[in-house]
XYZ file of C-alpha atoms in Angstrom:
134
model
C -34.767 -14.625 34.520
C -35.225 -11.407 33.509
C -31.468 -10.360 34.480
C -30.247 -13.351 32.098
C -32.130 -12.161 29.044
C -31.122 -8.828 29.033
C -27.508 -9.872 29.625
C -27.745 -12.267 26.576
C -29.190 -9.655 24.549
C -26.501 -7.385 25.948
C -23.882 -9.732 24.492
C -25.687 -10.741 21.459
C -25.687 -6.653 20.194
C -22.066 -6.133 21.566
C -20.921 -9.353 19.676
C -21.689 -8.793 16.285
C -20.799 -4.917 16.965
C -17.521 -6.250 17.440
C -17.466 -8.256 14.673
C -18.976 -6.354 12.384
C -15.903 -4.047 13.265
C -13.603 -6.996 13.010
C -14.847 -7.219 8.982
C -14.381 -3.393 8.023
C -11.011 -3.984 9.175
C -10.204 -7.205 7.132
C -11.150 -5.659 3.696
C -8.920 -2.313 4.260
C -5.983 -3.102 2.085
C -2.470 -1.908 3.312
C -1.183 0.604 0.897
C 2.896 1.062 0.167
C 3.777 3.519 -2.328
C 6.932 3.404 -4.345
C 7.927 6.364 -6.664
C 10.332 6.228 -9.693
C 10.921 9.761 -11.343
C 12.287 10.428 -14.716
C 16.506 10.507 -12.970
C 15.107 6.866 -12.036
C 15.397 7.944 -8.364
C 12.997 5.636 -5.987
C 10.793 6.629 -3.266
C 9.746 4.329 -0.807
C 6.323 6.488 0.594
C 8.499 9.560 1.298
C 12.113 8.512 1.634
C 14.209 8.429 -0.943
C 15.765 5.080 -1.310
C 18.149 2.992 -3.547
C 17.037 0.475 -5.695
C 19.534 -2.038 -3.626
C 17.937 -0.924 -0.417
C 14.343 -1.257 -1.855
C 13.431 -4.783 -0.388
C 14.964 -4.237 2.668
C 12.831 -0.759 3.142
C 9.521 -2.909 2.288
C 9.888 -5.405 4.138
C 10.324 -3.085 7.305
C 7.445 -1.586 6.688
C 4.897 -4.342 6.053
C 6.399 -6.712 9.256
C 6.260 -3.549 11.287
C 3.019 -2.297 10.509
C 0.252 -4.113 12.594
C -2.124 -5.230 10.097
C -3.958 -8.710 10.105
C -2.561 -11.496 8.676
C -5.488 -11.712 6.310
C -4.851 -8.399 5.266
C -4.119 -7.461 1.609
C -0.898 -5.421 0.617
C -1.544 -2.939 -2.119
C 2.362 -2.420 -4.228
C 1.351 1.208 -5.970
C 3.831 1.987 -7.846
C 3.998 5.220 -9.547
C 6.506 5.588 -12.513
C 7.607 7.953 -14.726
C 6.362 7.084 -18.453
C 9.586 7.294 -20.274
C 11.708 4.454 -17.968
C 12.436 1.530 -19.635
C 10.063 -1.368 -18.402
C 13.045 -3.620 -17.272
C 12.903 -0.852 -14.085
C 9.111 -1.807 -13.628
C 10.108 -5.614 -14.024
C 13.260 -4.911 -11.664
C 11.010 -3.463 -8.878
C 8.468 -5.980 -9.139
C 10.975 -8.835 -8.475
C 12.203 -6.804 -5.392
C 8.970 -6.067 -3.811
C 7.754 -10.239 -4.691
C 11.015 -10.384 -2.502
C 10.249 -8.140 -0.072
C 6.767 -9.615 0.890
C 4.965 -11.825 -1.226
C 1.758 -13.354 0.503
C -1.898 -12.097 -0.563
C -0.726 -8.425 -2.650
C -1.861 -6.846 -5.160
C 0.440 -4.516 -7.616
C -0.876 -1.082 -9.330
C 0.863 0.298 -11.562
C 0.412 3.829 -12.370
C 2.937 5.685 -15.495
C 3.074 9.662 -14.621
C 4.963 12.368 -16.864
C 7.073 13.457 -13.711
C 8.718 16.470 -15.555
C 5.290 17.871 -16.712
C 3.798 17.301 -13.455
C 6.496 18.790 -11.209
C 6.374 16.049 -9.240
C 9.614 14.918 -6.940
C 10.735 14.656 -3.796
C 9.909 13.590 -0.250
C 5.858 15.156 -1.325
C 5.643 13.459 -4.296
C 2.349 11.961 -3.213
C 0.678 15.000 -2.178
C 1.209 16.365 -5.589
C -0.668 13.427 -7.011
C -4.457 13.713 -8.197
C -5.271 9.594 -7.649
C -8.730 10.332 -9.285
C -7.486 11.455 -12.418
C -4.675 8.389 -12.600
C -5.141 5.636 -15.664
C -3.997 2.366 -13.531
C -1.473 0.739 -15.979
């Protein structure tokens, strides 16, 4: 009798352990970054990619990264302030085409040439705490 209890209590602490777990998981969005610099060159984390290739690039990404199903996808887009917003509007259509179920889109405008910021570590040169989200 006394074998059984400890064994339930056993479970009962290693159960909600796991679940507990199980929830930190679920509300740790999935994060794909997408850079636009001034030349209206695009980024896809840290590749450079065309604009034509840009759903194709997202969509590997988020159907090969194992994340649950419940799992929000976070479209941060950072953007160079002087691009016309028909890019913005452009990129949003192809990332809606991309992958579409339960994301979320930030939107961040950057002054690329004052900030030095291109290339394959343009998100290493970016403070996000000091970002205005658009």
């Amino acid at each position: 009798m006394i074998h059984k209890s400890i064994l339930i209590c056993l479970f009962t602490f290693f159960g909600r352990e796991m679940l507990s777990q199980a929830s930190a998981q679920e509300t740790q969005p999935f994060y794909v970054n997408i850079f636009i610099n001034a030349e209206e060159t695009y980024y896809v984390k840290t590749e450079r990619t065309k604009i034509e290739n840009i759903e194709q690039k997202v969509s590997e990404i988020v159907r090969n990264k194992p994340f649950r199903i419940d799992q929000q996808i976070v479209y941060r887009i950072f953007a160079d302030k002087n691009l016309p917003m028909a890019k913005l509007i452009d990129l949003d259509q192809k990332l809606s085409n991309a992958y579409s179920d339960n994301i979320r889109r930030e939107r961040y405008l950057l002054n690329t040439v004052e900030m030095n910021i291109d290339g394959r570590n343009w998100f290493k040169s970016i403070d996000m705490n000091s970002l205005d989200q658009l």
